[in-house]
């Protein structure tokens, strides 16, 4: 099994700004650069926040190329490369590797509910096609498939390149199980924004989040406070962030983050249909959550 880059800390998920003819590369460059300059420890384009599910292949490639160029080697880049089919997941993963990505994130997405045997084969096929690490992403709310800790640890032990897990169920016991079943060898990352404080406390190596688009410094400070063993400071930072974290999850990450960026004077356009822009009531609530925010 190859050595994975030491991904850690705040793994920031940029939105994807659209132009009439595809991707607004100038805006995307500014958004990614803004996250890197704010101190994000890694950048993860083309997650749920980046509307991967609504991009065609040319748009996928453009986002990969633009994001990696904007990062310019300053922090690691983890590219979301999932697709309904194994063949196109491989195409996307290979493209990301060739473009210079440090890792890919893969979530099994399927019309039919996949068996564990089929999920394992999906990951094994992608692994055999690339040479960079794979972050196995478990988020049944978006994929319709729930990967048990036992399955994730088994793939970590048996499939080359599957070196880490993003766990987004919001179930803290899942993270504890990943640590216990792997004897602490499997790095896991929190993908459930409202769970972040507890996840970091039980050993999550990082926080995969869209929140730094709107309030980067408190996210960084929360991670640092947990790492430094400052529970009171960590709790205060979490209590301050929690209403925003709950709001962006409940309202849809692409929708709410794009609205928030506009409110902050960093326009990123609207989400792509069938997603709709945040409604006026939501914008008013979000404006209140962002009012007076210092980072």
mmCIF file of C-alpha atoms in Angstrom:
data_model
loop_
_atom_site.group_PDB
_atom_site.id
_atom_site.type_symbol
_atom_site.label_atom_id
_atom_site.label_comp_id
_atom_site.label_asym_id
_atom_site.label_seq_id
_atom_site.Cartn_x
_atom_site.Cartn_y
_atom_site.Cartn_z
ATOM 1 C CA UNK A 1 0.000 0.000 0.000
ATOM 2 C CA UNK A 2 1.532 3.357 -1.013
ATOM 3 C CA UNK A 3 2.234 6.067 1.502
ATOM 4 C CA UNK A 4 -0.577 8.637 1.424
ATOM 5 C CA UNK A 5 0.107 12.342 1.719
ATOM 6 C CA UNK A 6 -0.441 13.564 5.249
ATOM 7 C CA UNK A 7 -3.855 15.122 4.667
ATOM 8 C CA UNK A 8 -5.033 16.850 7.791
ATOM 9 C CA UNK A 9 -6.864 19.829 9.161
ATOM 10 C CA UNK A 10 -9.389 21.902 7.266
ATOM 11 C CA UNK A 11 -10.080 20.367 3.855
ATOM 12 C CA UNK A 12 -12.036 23.103 2.096
ATOM 13 C CA UNK A 13 -14.651 22.423 -0.583
ATOM 14 C CA UNK A 14 -15.090 25.226 -3.130
ATOM 15 C CA UNK A 15 -18.282 25.826 -5.071
ATOM 16 C CA UNK A 16 -18.299 25.643 -8.871
ATOM 17 C CA UNK A 17 -19.255 28.965 -10.527
ATOM 18 C CA UNK A 18 -20.989 28.621 -13.873
ATOM 19 C CA UNK A 19 -20.773 30.722 -17.029
ATOM 20 C CA UNK A 20 -23.365 30.632 -19.842
ATOM 21 C CA UNK A 21 -21.123 28.279 -21.800
ATOM 22 C CA UNK A 22 -19.769 26.108 -18.962
ATOM 23 C CA UNK A 23 -17.421 26.969 -16.075
ATOM 24 C CA UNK A 24 -16.512 30.493 -15.020
ATOM 25 C CA UNK A 25 -12.794 29.791 -14.673
ATOM 26 C CA UNK A 26 -11.878 33.311 -13.548
ATOM 27 C CA UNK A 27 -14.301 33.155 -10.640
ATOM 28 C CA UNK A 28 -13.266 29.611 -9.773
ATOM 29 C CA UNK A 29 -9.625 30.672 -9.651
ATOM 30 C CA UNK A 30 -10.508 33.508 -7.274
ATOM 31 C CA UNK A 31 -12.594 31.257 -5.036
ATOM 32 C CA UNK A 32 -9.922 28.559 -4.750
ATOM 33 C CA UNK A 33 -7.154 31.114 -4.221
ATOM 34 C CA UNK A 34 -9.252 32.748 -1.502
ATOM 35 C CA UNK A 35 -9.511 29.451 0.394
ATOM 36 C CA UNK A 36 -5.796 28.726 0.100
ATOM 37 C CA UNK A 37 -4.887 32.260 1.188
ATOM 38 C CA UNK A 38 -7.239 31.915 4.165
ATOM 39 C CA UNK A 39 -5.165 28.974 5.418
ATOM 40 C CA UNK A 40 -7.044 25.854 4.331
ATOM 41 C CA UNK A 41 -4.844 22.776 4.726
ATOM 42 C CA UNK A 42 -6.167 21.150 1.514
ATOM 43 C CA UNK A 43 -8.610 21.907 -1.292
ATOM 44 C CA UNK A 44 -11.254 19.438 -2.464
ATOM 45 C CA UNK A 45 -12.969 20.512 -5.693
ATOM 46 C CA UNK A 46 -15.908 18.583 -7.094
ATOM 47 C CA UNK A 47 -17.571 17.340 -3.966
ATOM 48 C CA UNK A 48 -21.263 17.836 -3.285
ATOM 49 C CA UNK A 49 -20.542 21.527 -2.712
ATOM 50 C CA UNK A 50 -18.939 21.724 -6.151
ATOM 51 C CA UNK A 51 -22.041 20.220 -7.824
ATOM 52 C CA UNK A 52 -20.110 17.323 -9.342
ATOM 53 C CA UNK A 53 -23.346 15.455 -10.085
ATOM 54 C CA UNK A 54 -24.452 18.206 -12.479
ATOM 55 C CA UNK A 55 -21.302 18.557 -14.609
ATOM 56 C CA UNK A 56 -20.525 17.054 -17.992
ATOM 57 C CA UNK A 57 -17.094 15.609 -18.693
ATOM 58 C CA UNK A 58 -15.616 18.720 -20.309
ATOM 59 C CA UNK A 59 -16.771 20.777 -17.318
ATOM 60 C CA UNK A 60 -15.295 18.244 -14.902
ATOM 61 C CA UNK A 61 -11.940 18.473 -16.648
ATOM 62 C CA UNK A 62 -12.049 22.272 -16.632
ATOM 63 C CA UNK A 63 -12.727 22.419 -12.887
ATOM 64 C CA UNK A 64 -9.876 19.997 -12.208
ATOM 65 C CA UNK A 65 -7.394 21.926 -14.334
ATOM 66 C CA UNK A 66 -8.447 25.332 -13.022
ATOM 67 C CA UNK A 67 -8.450 24.292 -9.360
ATOM 68 C CA UNK A 68 -5.053 22.607 -9.497
ATOM 69 C CA UNK A 69 -3.566 25.600 -11.304
ATOM 70 C CA UNK A 70 -5.018 27.983 -8.723
ATOM 71 C CA UNK A 71 -3.629 25.958 -5.820
ATOM 72 C CA UNK A 72 -0.242 25.870 -7.568
ATOM 73 C CA UNK A 73 1.211 23.245 -5.260
ATOM 74 C CA UNK A 74 0.693 25.221 -2.060
ATOM 75 C CA UNK A 75 -1.554 22.614 -0.416
ATOM 76 C CA UNK A 76 -2.774 19.132 -1.403
ATOM 77 C CA UNK A 77 -5.708 18.780 -3.791
ATOM 78 C CA UNK A 78 -8.288 15.995 -3.384
ATOM 79 C CA UNK A 79 -10.535 15.748 -6.435
ATOM 80 C CA UNK A 80 -14.032 14.298 -6.238
ATOM 81 C CA UNK A 81 -14.139 11.831 -9.126
ATOM 82 C CA UNK A 82 -17.289 9.791 -8.564
ATOM 83 C CA UNK A 83 -19.769 8.778 -11.225
ATOM 84 C CA UNK A 84 -22.658 6.379 -11.701
ATOM 85 C CA UNK A 85 -20.463 3.937 -13.640
ATOM 86 C CA UNK A 86 -17.132 2.400 -12.787
ATOM 87 C CA UNK A 87 -15.821 3.190 -16.257
ATOM 88 C CA UNK A 88 -16.400 6.921 -15.969
ATOM 89 C CA UNK A 89 -15.212 7.019 -12.375
ATOM 90 C CA UNK A 90 -11.947 5.557 -13.687
ATOM 91 C CA UNK A 91 -11.835 8.153 -16.463
ATOM 92 C CA UNK A 92 -12.287 10.970 -13.981
ATOM 93 C CA UNK A 93 -9.783 9.540 -11.503
ATOM 94 C CA UNK A 94 -7.172 9.108 -14.225
ATOM 95 C CA UNK A 95 -7.747 12.638 -15.458
ATOM 96 C CA UNK A 96 -7.354 14.017 -11.938
ATOM 97 C CA UNK A 97 -4.109 12.111 -11.456
ATOM 98 C CA UNK A 98 -2.689 13.270 -14.785
ATOM 99 C CA UNK A 99 -3.632 16.866 -13.956
ATOM 100 C CA UNK A 100 -1.651 16.705 -10.717
ATOM 101 C CA UNK A 101 -4.189 15.844 -8.010
ATOM 102 C CA UNK A 102 -2.737 14.428 -4.800
ATOM 103 C CA UNK A 103 -5.724 12.119 -4.205
ATOM 104 C CA UNK A 104 -9.245 11.399 -5.384
ATOM 105 C CA UNK A 105 -12.433 11.071 -3.373
ATOM 106 C CA UNK A 106 -14.820 8.312 -4.462
ATOM 107 C CA UNK A 107 -18.377 7.718 -3.322
ATOM 108 C CA UNK A 108 -20.274 4.743 -4.773
ATOM 109 C CA UNK A 109 -23.322 6.128 -6.568
ATOM 110 C CA UNK A 110 -25.813 3.819 -8.195
ATOM 111 C CA UNK A 111 -29.395 3.565 -9.433
ATOM 112 C CA UNK A 112 -29.434 -0.020 -8.191
ATOM 113 C CA UNK A 113 -28.504 -0.642 -4.589
ATOM 114 C CA UNK A 114 -25.035 -2.183 -4.735
ATOM 115 C CA UNK A 115 -23.964 -5.170 -2.673
ATOM 116 C CA UNK A 116 -20.761 -4.994 -0.649
ATOM 117 C CA UNK A 117 -19.146 -7.284 -3.217
ATOM 118 C CA UNK A 118 -20.022 -4.795 -5.955
ATOM 119 C CA UNK A 119 -18.820 -1.826 -3.924
ATOM 120 C CA UNK A 120 -15.491 -3.531 -3.252
ATOM 121 C CA UNK A 121 -15.049 -4.325 -6.927
ATOM 122 C CA UNK A 122 -15.849 -0.725 -7.850
ATOM 123 C CA UNK A 123 -13.094 0.581 -5.587
ATOM 124 C CA UNK A 124 -10.675 -2.164 -6.628
ATOM 125 C CA UNK A 125 -11.186 -1.302 -10.311
ATOM 126 C CA UNK A 126 -10.533 2.403 -9.719
ATOM 127 C CA UNK A 127 -7.509 1.615 -7.561
ATOM 128 C CA UNK A 128 -6.003 -0.584 -10.268
ATOM 129 C CA UNK A 129 -6.279 2.281 -12.764
ATOM 130 C CA UNK A 130 -4.458 4.990 -10.781
ATOM 131 C CA UNK A 131 -1.434 5.452 -8.552
ATOM 132 C CA UNK A 132 -2.667 8.099 -6.117
ATOM 133 C CA UNK A 133 -4.590 7.629 -2.843
ATOM 134 C CA UNK A 134 -8.340 7.201 -2.722
ATOM 135 C CA UNK A 135 -10.507 8.711 -0.006
ATOM 136 C CA UNK A 136 -13.503 6.397 0.355
ATOM 137 C CA UNK A 137 -16.497 8.638 0.946
ATOM 138 C CA UNK A 138 -19.499 7.352 2.907
ATOM 139 C CA UNK A 139 -22.585 9.548 2.649
ATOM 140 C CA UNK A 140 -25.796 7.543 2.338
ATOM 141 C CA UNK A 141 -27.874 10.750 2.334
ATOM 142 C CA UNK A 142 -26.556 11.602 -1.140
ATOM 143 C CA UNK A 143 -25.514 8.227 -2.563
ATOM 144 C CA UNK A 144 -28.241 5.991 -1.211
ATOM 145 C CA UNK A 145 -25.561 3.515 -0.129
ATOM 146 C CA UNK A 146 -24.259 3.088 3.409
ATOM 147 C CA UNK A 147 -20.818 1.502 3.780
ATOM 148 C CA UNK A 148 -20.398 -0.183 7.146
ATOM 149 C CA UNK A 149 -17.176 0.441 9.095
ATOM 150 C CA UNK A 150 -16.327 -3.231 8.614
ATOM 151 C CA UNK A 151 -16.483 -2.852 4.843
ATOM 152 C CA UNK A 152 -14.426 0.341 4.841
ATOM 153 C CA UNK A 153 -11.712 -1.200 7.003
ATOM 154 C CA UNK A 154 -11.683 -4.341 4.856
ATOM 155 C CA UNK A 155 -11.140 -2.258 1.721
ATOM 156 C CA UNK A 156 -8.393 -0.308 3.501
ATOM 157 C CA UNK A 157 -6.685 -3.609 4.300
ATOM 158 C CA UNK A 158 -7.116 -5.262 0.904
ATOM 159 C CA UNK A 159 -7.322 -2.617 -1.848
ATOM 160 C CA UNK A 160 -4.251 -0.689 -2.856
ATOM 161 C CA UNK A 161 -4.696 3.095 -2.770
ATOM 162 C CA UNK A 162 -7.760 3.068 -0.499
ATOM 163 C CA UNK A 163 -5.941 4.866 2.298
ATOM 164 C CA UNK A 164 -8.515 7.054 4.092
ATOM 165 C CA UNK A 165 -12.230 7.518 4.752
ATOM 166 C CA UNK A 166 -14.550 10.501 4.801
ATOM 167 C CA UNK A 167 -17.447 9.615 7.106
ATOM 168 C CA UNK A 168 -20.558 11.778 6.685
ATOM 169 C CA UNK A 169 -23.370 9.853 8.348
ATOM 170 C CA UNK A 170 -23.323 12.062 11.437
ATOM 171 C CA UNK A 171 -22.914 8.948 13.579
ATOM 172 C CA UNK A 172 -19.961 9.320 15.926
ATOM 173 C CA UNK A 173 -19.934 5.592 16.665
ATOM 174 C CA UNK A 174 -18.948 4.987 13.025
ATOM 175 C CA UNK A 175 -15.733 6.936 13.525
ATOM 176 C CA UNK A 176 -14.961 5.114 16.746
ATOM 177 C CA UNK A 177 -15.491 1.815 14.930
ATOM 178 C CA UNK A 178 -13.161 2.815 12.093
ATOM 179 C CA UNK A 179 -10.439 3.520 14.637
ATOM 180 C CA UNK A 180 -11.051 0.370 16.653
ATOM 181 C CA UNK A 181 -11.384 -2.039 13.729
ATOM 182 C CA UNK A 182 -8.198 -0.745 12.094
ATOM 183 C CA UNK A 183 -6.199 -0.517 15.332
ATOM 184 C CA UNK A 184 -5.909 3.212 14.692
ATOM 185 C CA UNK A 185 -4.235 2.765 11.285
ATOM 186 C CA UNK A 186 -7.053 4.082 9.079
ATOM 187 C CA UNK A 187 -7.200 7.900 8.867
ATOM 188 C CA UNK A 188 -10.787 9.136 8.922
ATOM 189 C CA UNK A 189 -12.187 12.585 8.219
ATOM 190 C CA UNK A 190 -15.356 14.238 9.399
ATOM 191 C CA UNK A 191 -17.835 15.084 6.658
ATOM 192 C CA UNK A 192 -20.777 15.975 8.903
ATOM 193 C CA UNK A 193 -20.490 19.682 9.676
ATOM 194 C CA UNK A 194 -22.588 19.765 12.868
ATOM 195 C CA UNK A 195 -20.604 16.798 14.267
ATOM 196 C CA UNK A 196 -17.199 18.400 13.822
ATOM 197 C CA UNK A 197 -16.245 19.056 17.436
ATOM 198 C CA UNK A 198 -17.012 15.536 18.630
ATOM 199 C CA UNK A 199 -15.385 14.058 15.519
ATOM 200 C CA UNK A 200 -12.128 15.919 16.090
ATOM 201 C CA UNK A 201 -12.193 14.914 19.750
ATOM 202 C CA UNK A 202 -12.349 11.195 18.840
ATOM 203 C CA UNK A 203 -9.439 11.460 16.448
ATOM 204 C CA UNK A 204 -10.655 12.641 13.043
ATOM 205 C CA UNK A 205 -7.586 13.652 11.041
ATOM 206 C CA UNK A 206 -9.447 16.543 9.486
ATOM 207 C CA UNK A 207 -12.703 18.246 8.662
ATOM 208 C CA UNK A 208 -14.023 18.118 5.082
ATOM 209 C CA UNK A 209 -16.191 21.209 4.874
ATOM 210 C CA UNK A 210 -17.666 23.990 2.750
ATOM 211 C CA UNK A 211 -17.868 26.329 5.755
ATOM 212 C CA UNK A 212 -14.492 28.049 5.091
ATOM 213 C CA UNK A 213 -16.048 29.672 2.027
ATOM 214 C CA UNK A 214 -18.037 31.781 4.481
ATOM 215 C CA UNK A 215 -16.086 31.762 7.746
ATOM 216 C CA UNK A 216 -12.613 30.354 7.302
ATOM 217 C CA UNK A 217 -10.798 31.592 10.396
ATOM 218 C CA UNK A 218 -13.162 30.139 13.016
ATOM 219 C CA UNK A 219 -12.943 26.752 11.268
ATOM 220 C CA UNK A 220 -9.155 26.867 11.393
ATOM 221 C CA UNK A 221 -9.200 28.082 14.990
ATOM 222 C CA UNK A 222 -11.536 25.253 16.034
ATOM 223 C CA UNK A 223 -9.239 22.630 14.545
ATOM 224 C CA UNK A 224 -6.204 24.219 16.205
ATOM 225 C CA UNK A 225 -7.952 24.469 19.577
ATOM 226 C CA UNK A 226 -8.808 20.759 19.594
ATOM 227 C CA UNK A 227 -5.280 19.833 18.535
ATOM 228 C CA UNK A 228 -3.824 22.086 21.244
ATOM 229 C CA UNK A 229 -5.969 20.539 23.971
ATOM 230 C CA UNK A 230 -8.002 23.687 24.626
ATOM 231 C CA UNK A 231 -11.511 22.285 25.238
ATOM 232 C CA UNK A 232 -13.137 25.494 26.471
ATOM 233 C CA UNK A 233 -11.894 27.503 23.481
ATOM 234 C CA UNK A 234 -12.894 24.720 21.097
ATOM 235 C CA UNK A 235 -16.388 24.585 22.588
ATOM 236 C CA UNK A 236 -16.816 28.360 22.330
ATOM 237 C CA UNK A 237 -15.725 28.345 18.683
ATOM 238 C CA UNK A 238 -18.050 25.471 17.889
ATOM 239 C CA UNK A 239 -20.999 27.131 19.630
ATOM 240 C CA UNK A 240 -20.373 30.231 17.517
ATOM 241 C CA UNK A 241 -20.178 28.247 14.262
ATOM 242 C CA UNK A 242 -22.931 25.718 14.922
ATOM 243 C CA UNK A 243 -25.936 27.769 13.702
ATOM 244 C CA UNK A 244 -24.192 28.449 10.390
ATOM 245 C CA UNK A 245 -23.115 24.820 10.024
ATOM 246 C CA UNK A 246 -26.641 23.571 10.613
ATOM 247 C CA UNK A 247 -28.075 26.139 8.201
ATOM 248 C CA UNK A 248 -25.816 25.324 5.253
ATOM 249 C CA UNK A 249 -26.422 21.595 5.638
ATOM 250 C CA UNK A 250 -30.196 21.937 5.936
ATOM 251 C CA UNK A 251 -30.431 24.328 2.983
ATOM 252 C CA UNK A 252 -28.103 22.443 0.644
ATOM 253 C CA UNK A 253 -24.407 23.242 0.500
ATOM 254 C CA UNK A 254 -24.160 24.579 -3.050
ATOM 255 C CA UNK A 255 -27.297 26.678 -2.644
ATOM 256 C CA UNK A 256 -26.461 28.203 0.733
ATOM 257 C CA UNK A 257 -22.734 28.703 0.189
ATOM 258 C CA UNK A 258 -23.270 30.456 -3.134
ATOM 259 C CA UNK A 259 -25.841 32.732 -1.503
ATOM 260 C CA UNK A 260 -23.476 33.410 1.372
ATOM 261 C CA UNK A 261 -20.612 34.268 -0.929
ATOM 262 C CA UNK A 262 -22.813 36.785 -2.714
ATOM 263 C CA UNK A 263 -23.785 38.334 0.626
ATOM 264 C CA UNK A 264 -20.078 38.622 1.451
ATOM 265 C CA UNK A 265 -19.357 40.377 -1.834
ATOM 266 C CA UNK A 266 -17.719 37.366 -3.492
ATOM 267 C CA UNK A 267 -20.284 36.408 -6.134
ATOM 268 C CA UNK A 268 -20.229 32.817 -7.354
ATOM 269 C CA UNK A 269 -23.482 32.754 -9.299
ATOM 270 C CA UNK A 270 -26.444 30.429 -8.866
ATOM 271 C CA UNK A 271 -26.463 26.665 -8.468
ATOM 272 C CA UNK A 272 -27.330 24.599 -11.537
ATOM 273 C CA UNK A 273 -30.924 23.388 -12.004
ATOM 274 C CA UNK A 274 -32.626 21.418 -10.689
ATOM 275 C CA UNK A 275 -31.068 23.235 -7.715
ATOM 276 C CA UNK A 276 -32.485 26.711 -7.169
ATOM 277 C CA UNK A 277 -31.017 29.846 -5.585
ATOM 278 C CA UNK A 278 -31.735 30.384 -1.915
ATOM 279 C CA UNK A 279 -35.127 32.013 -1.353
ATOM 280 C CA UNK A 280 -35.559 35.440 0.234
ATOM 281 C CA UNK A 281 -36.399 34.089 3.680
ATOM 282 C CA UNK A 282 -33.301 31.915 3.593
ATOM 283 C CA UNK A 283 -31.138 34.798 2.413
ATOM 284 C CA UNK A 284 -32.383 36.956 5.274
ATOM 285 C CA UNK A 285 -31.597 34.238 7.813
ATOM 286 C CA UNK A 286 -28.169 33.636 6.296
ATOM 287 C CA UNK A 287 -27.416 37.356 6.302
ATOM 288 C CA UNK A 288 -28.154 37.394 10.009
ATOM 289 C CA UNK A 289 -25.833 34.454 10.620
ATOM 290 C CA UNK A 290 -23.043 36.196 8.704
ATOM 291 C CA UNK A 291 -23.615 39.639 10.202
ATOM 292 C CA UNK A 292 -20.661 40.663 12.295
ATOM 293 C CA UNK A 293 -18.661 37.563 11.332
ATOM 294 C CA UNK A 294 -14.957 38.280 11.544
ATOM 295 C CA UNK A 295 -13.573 35.312 9.658
#
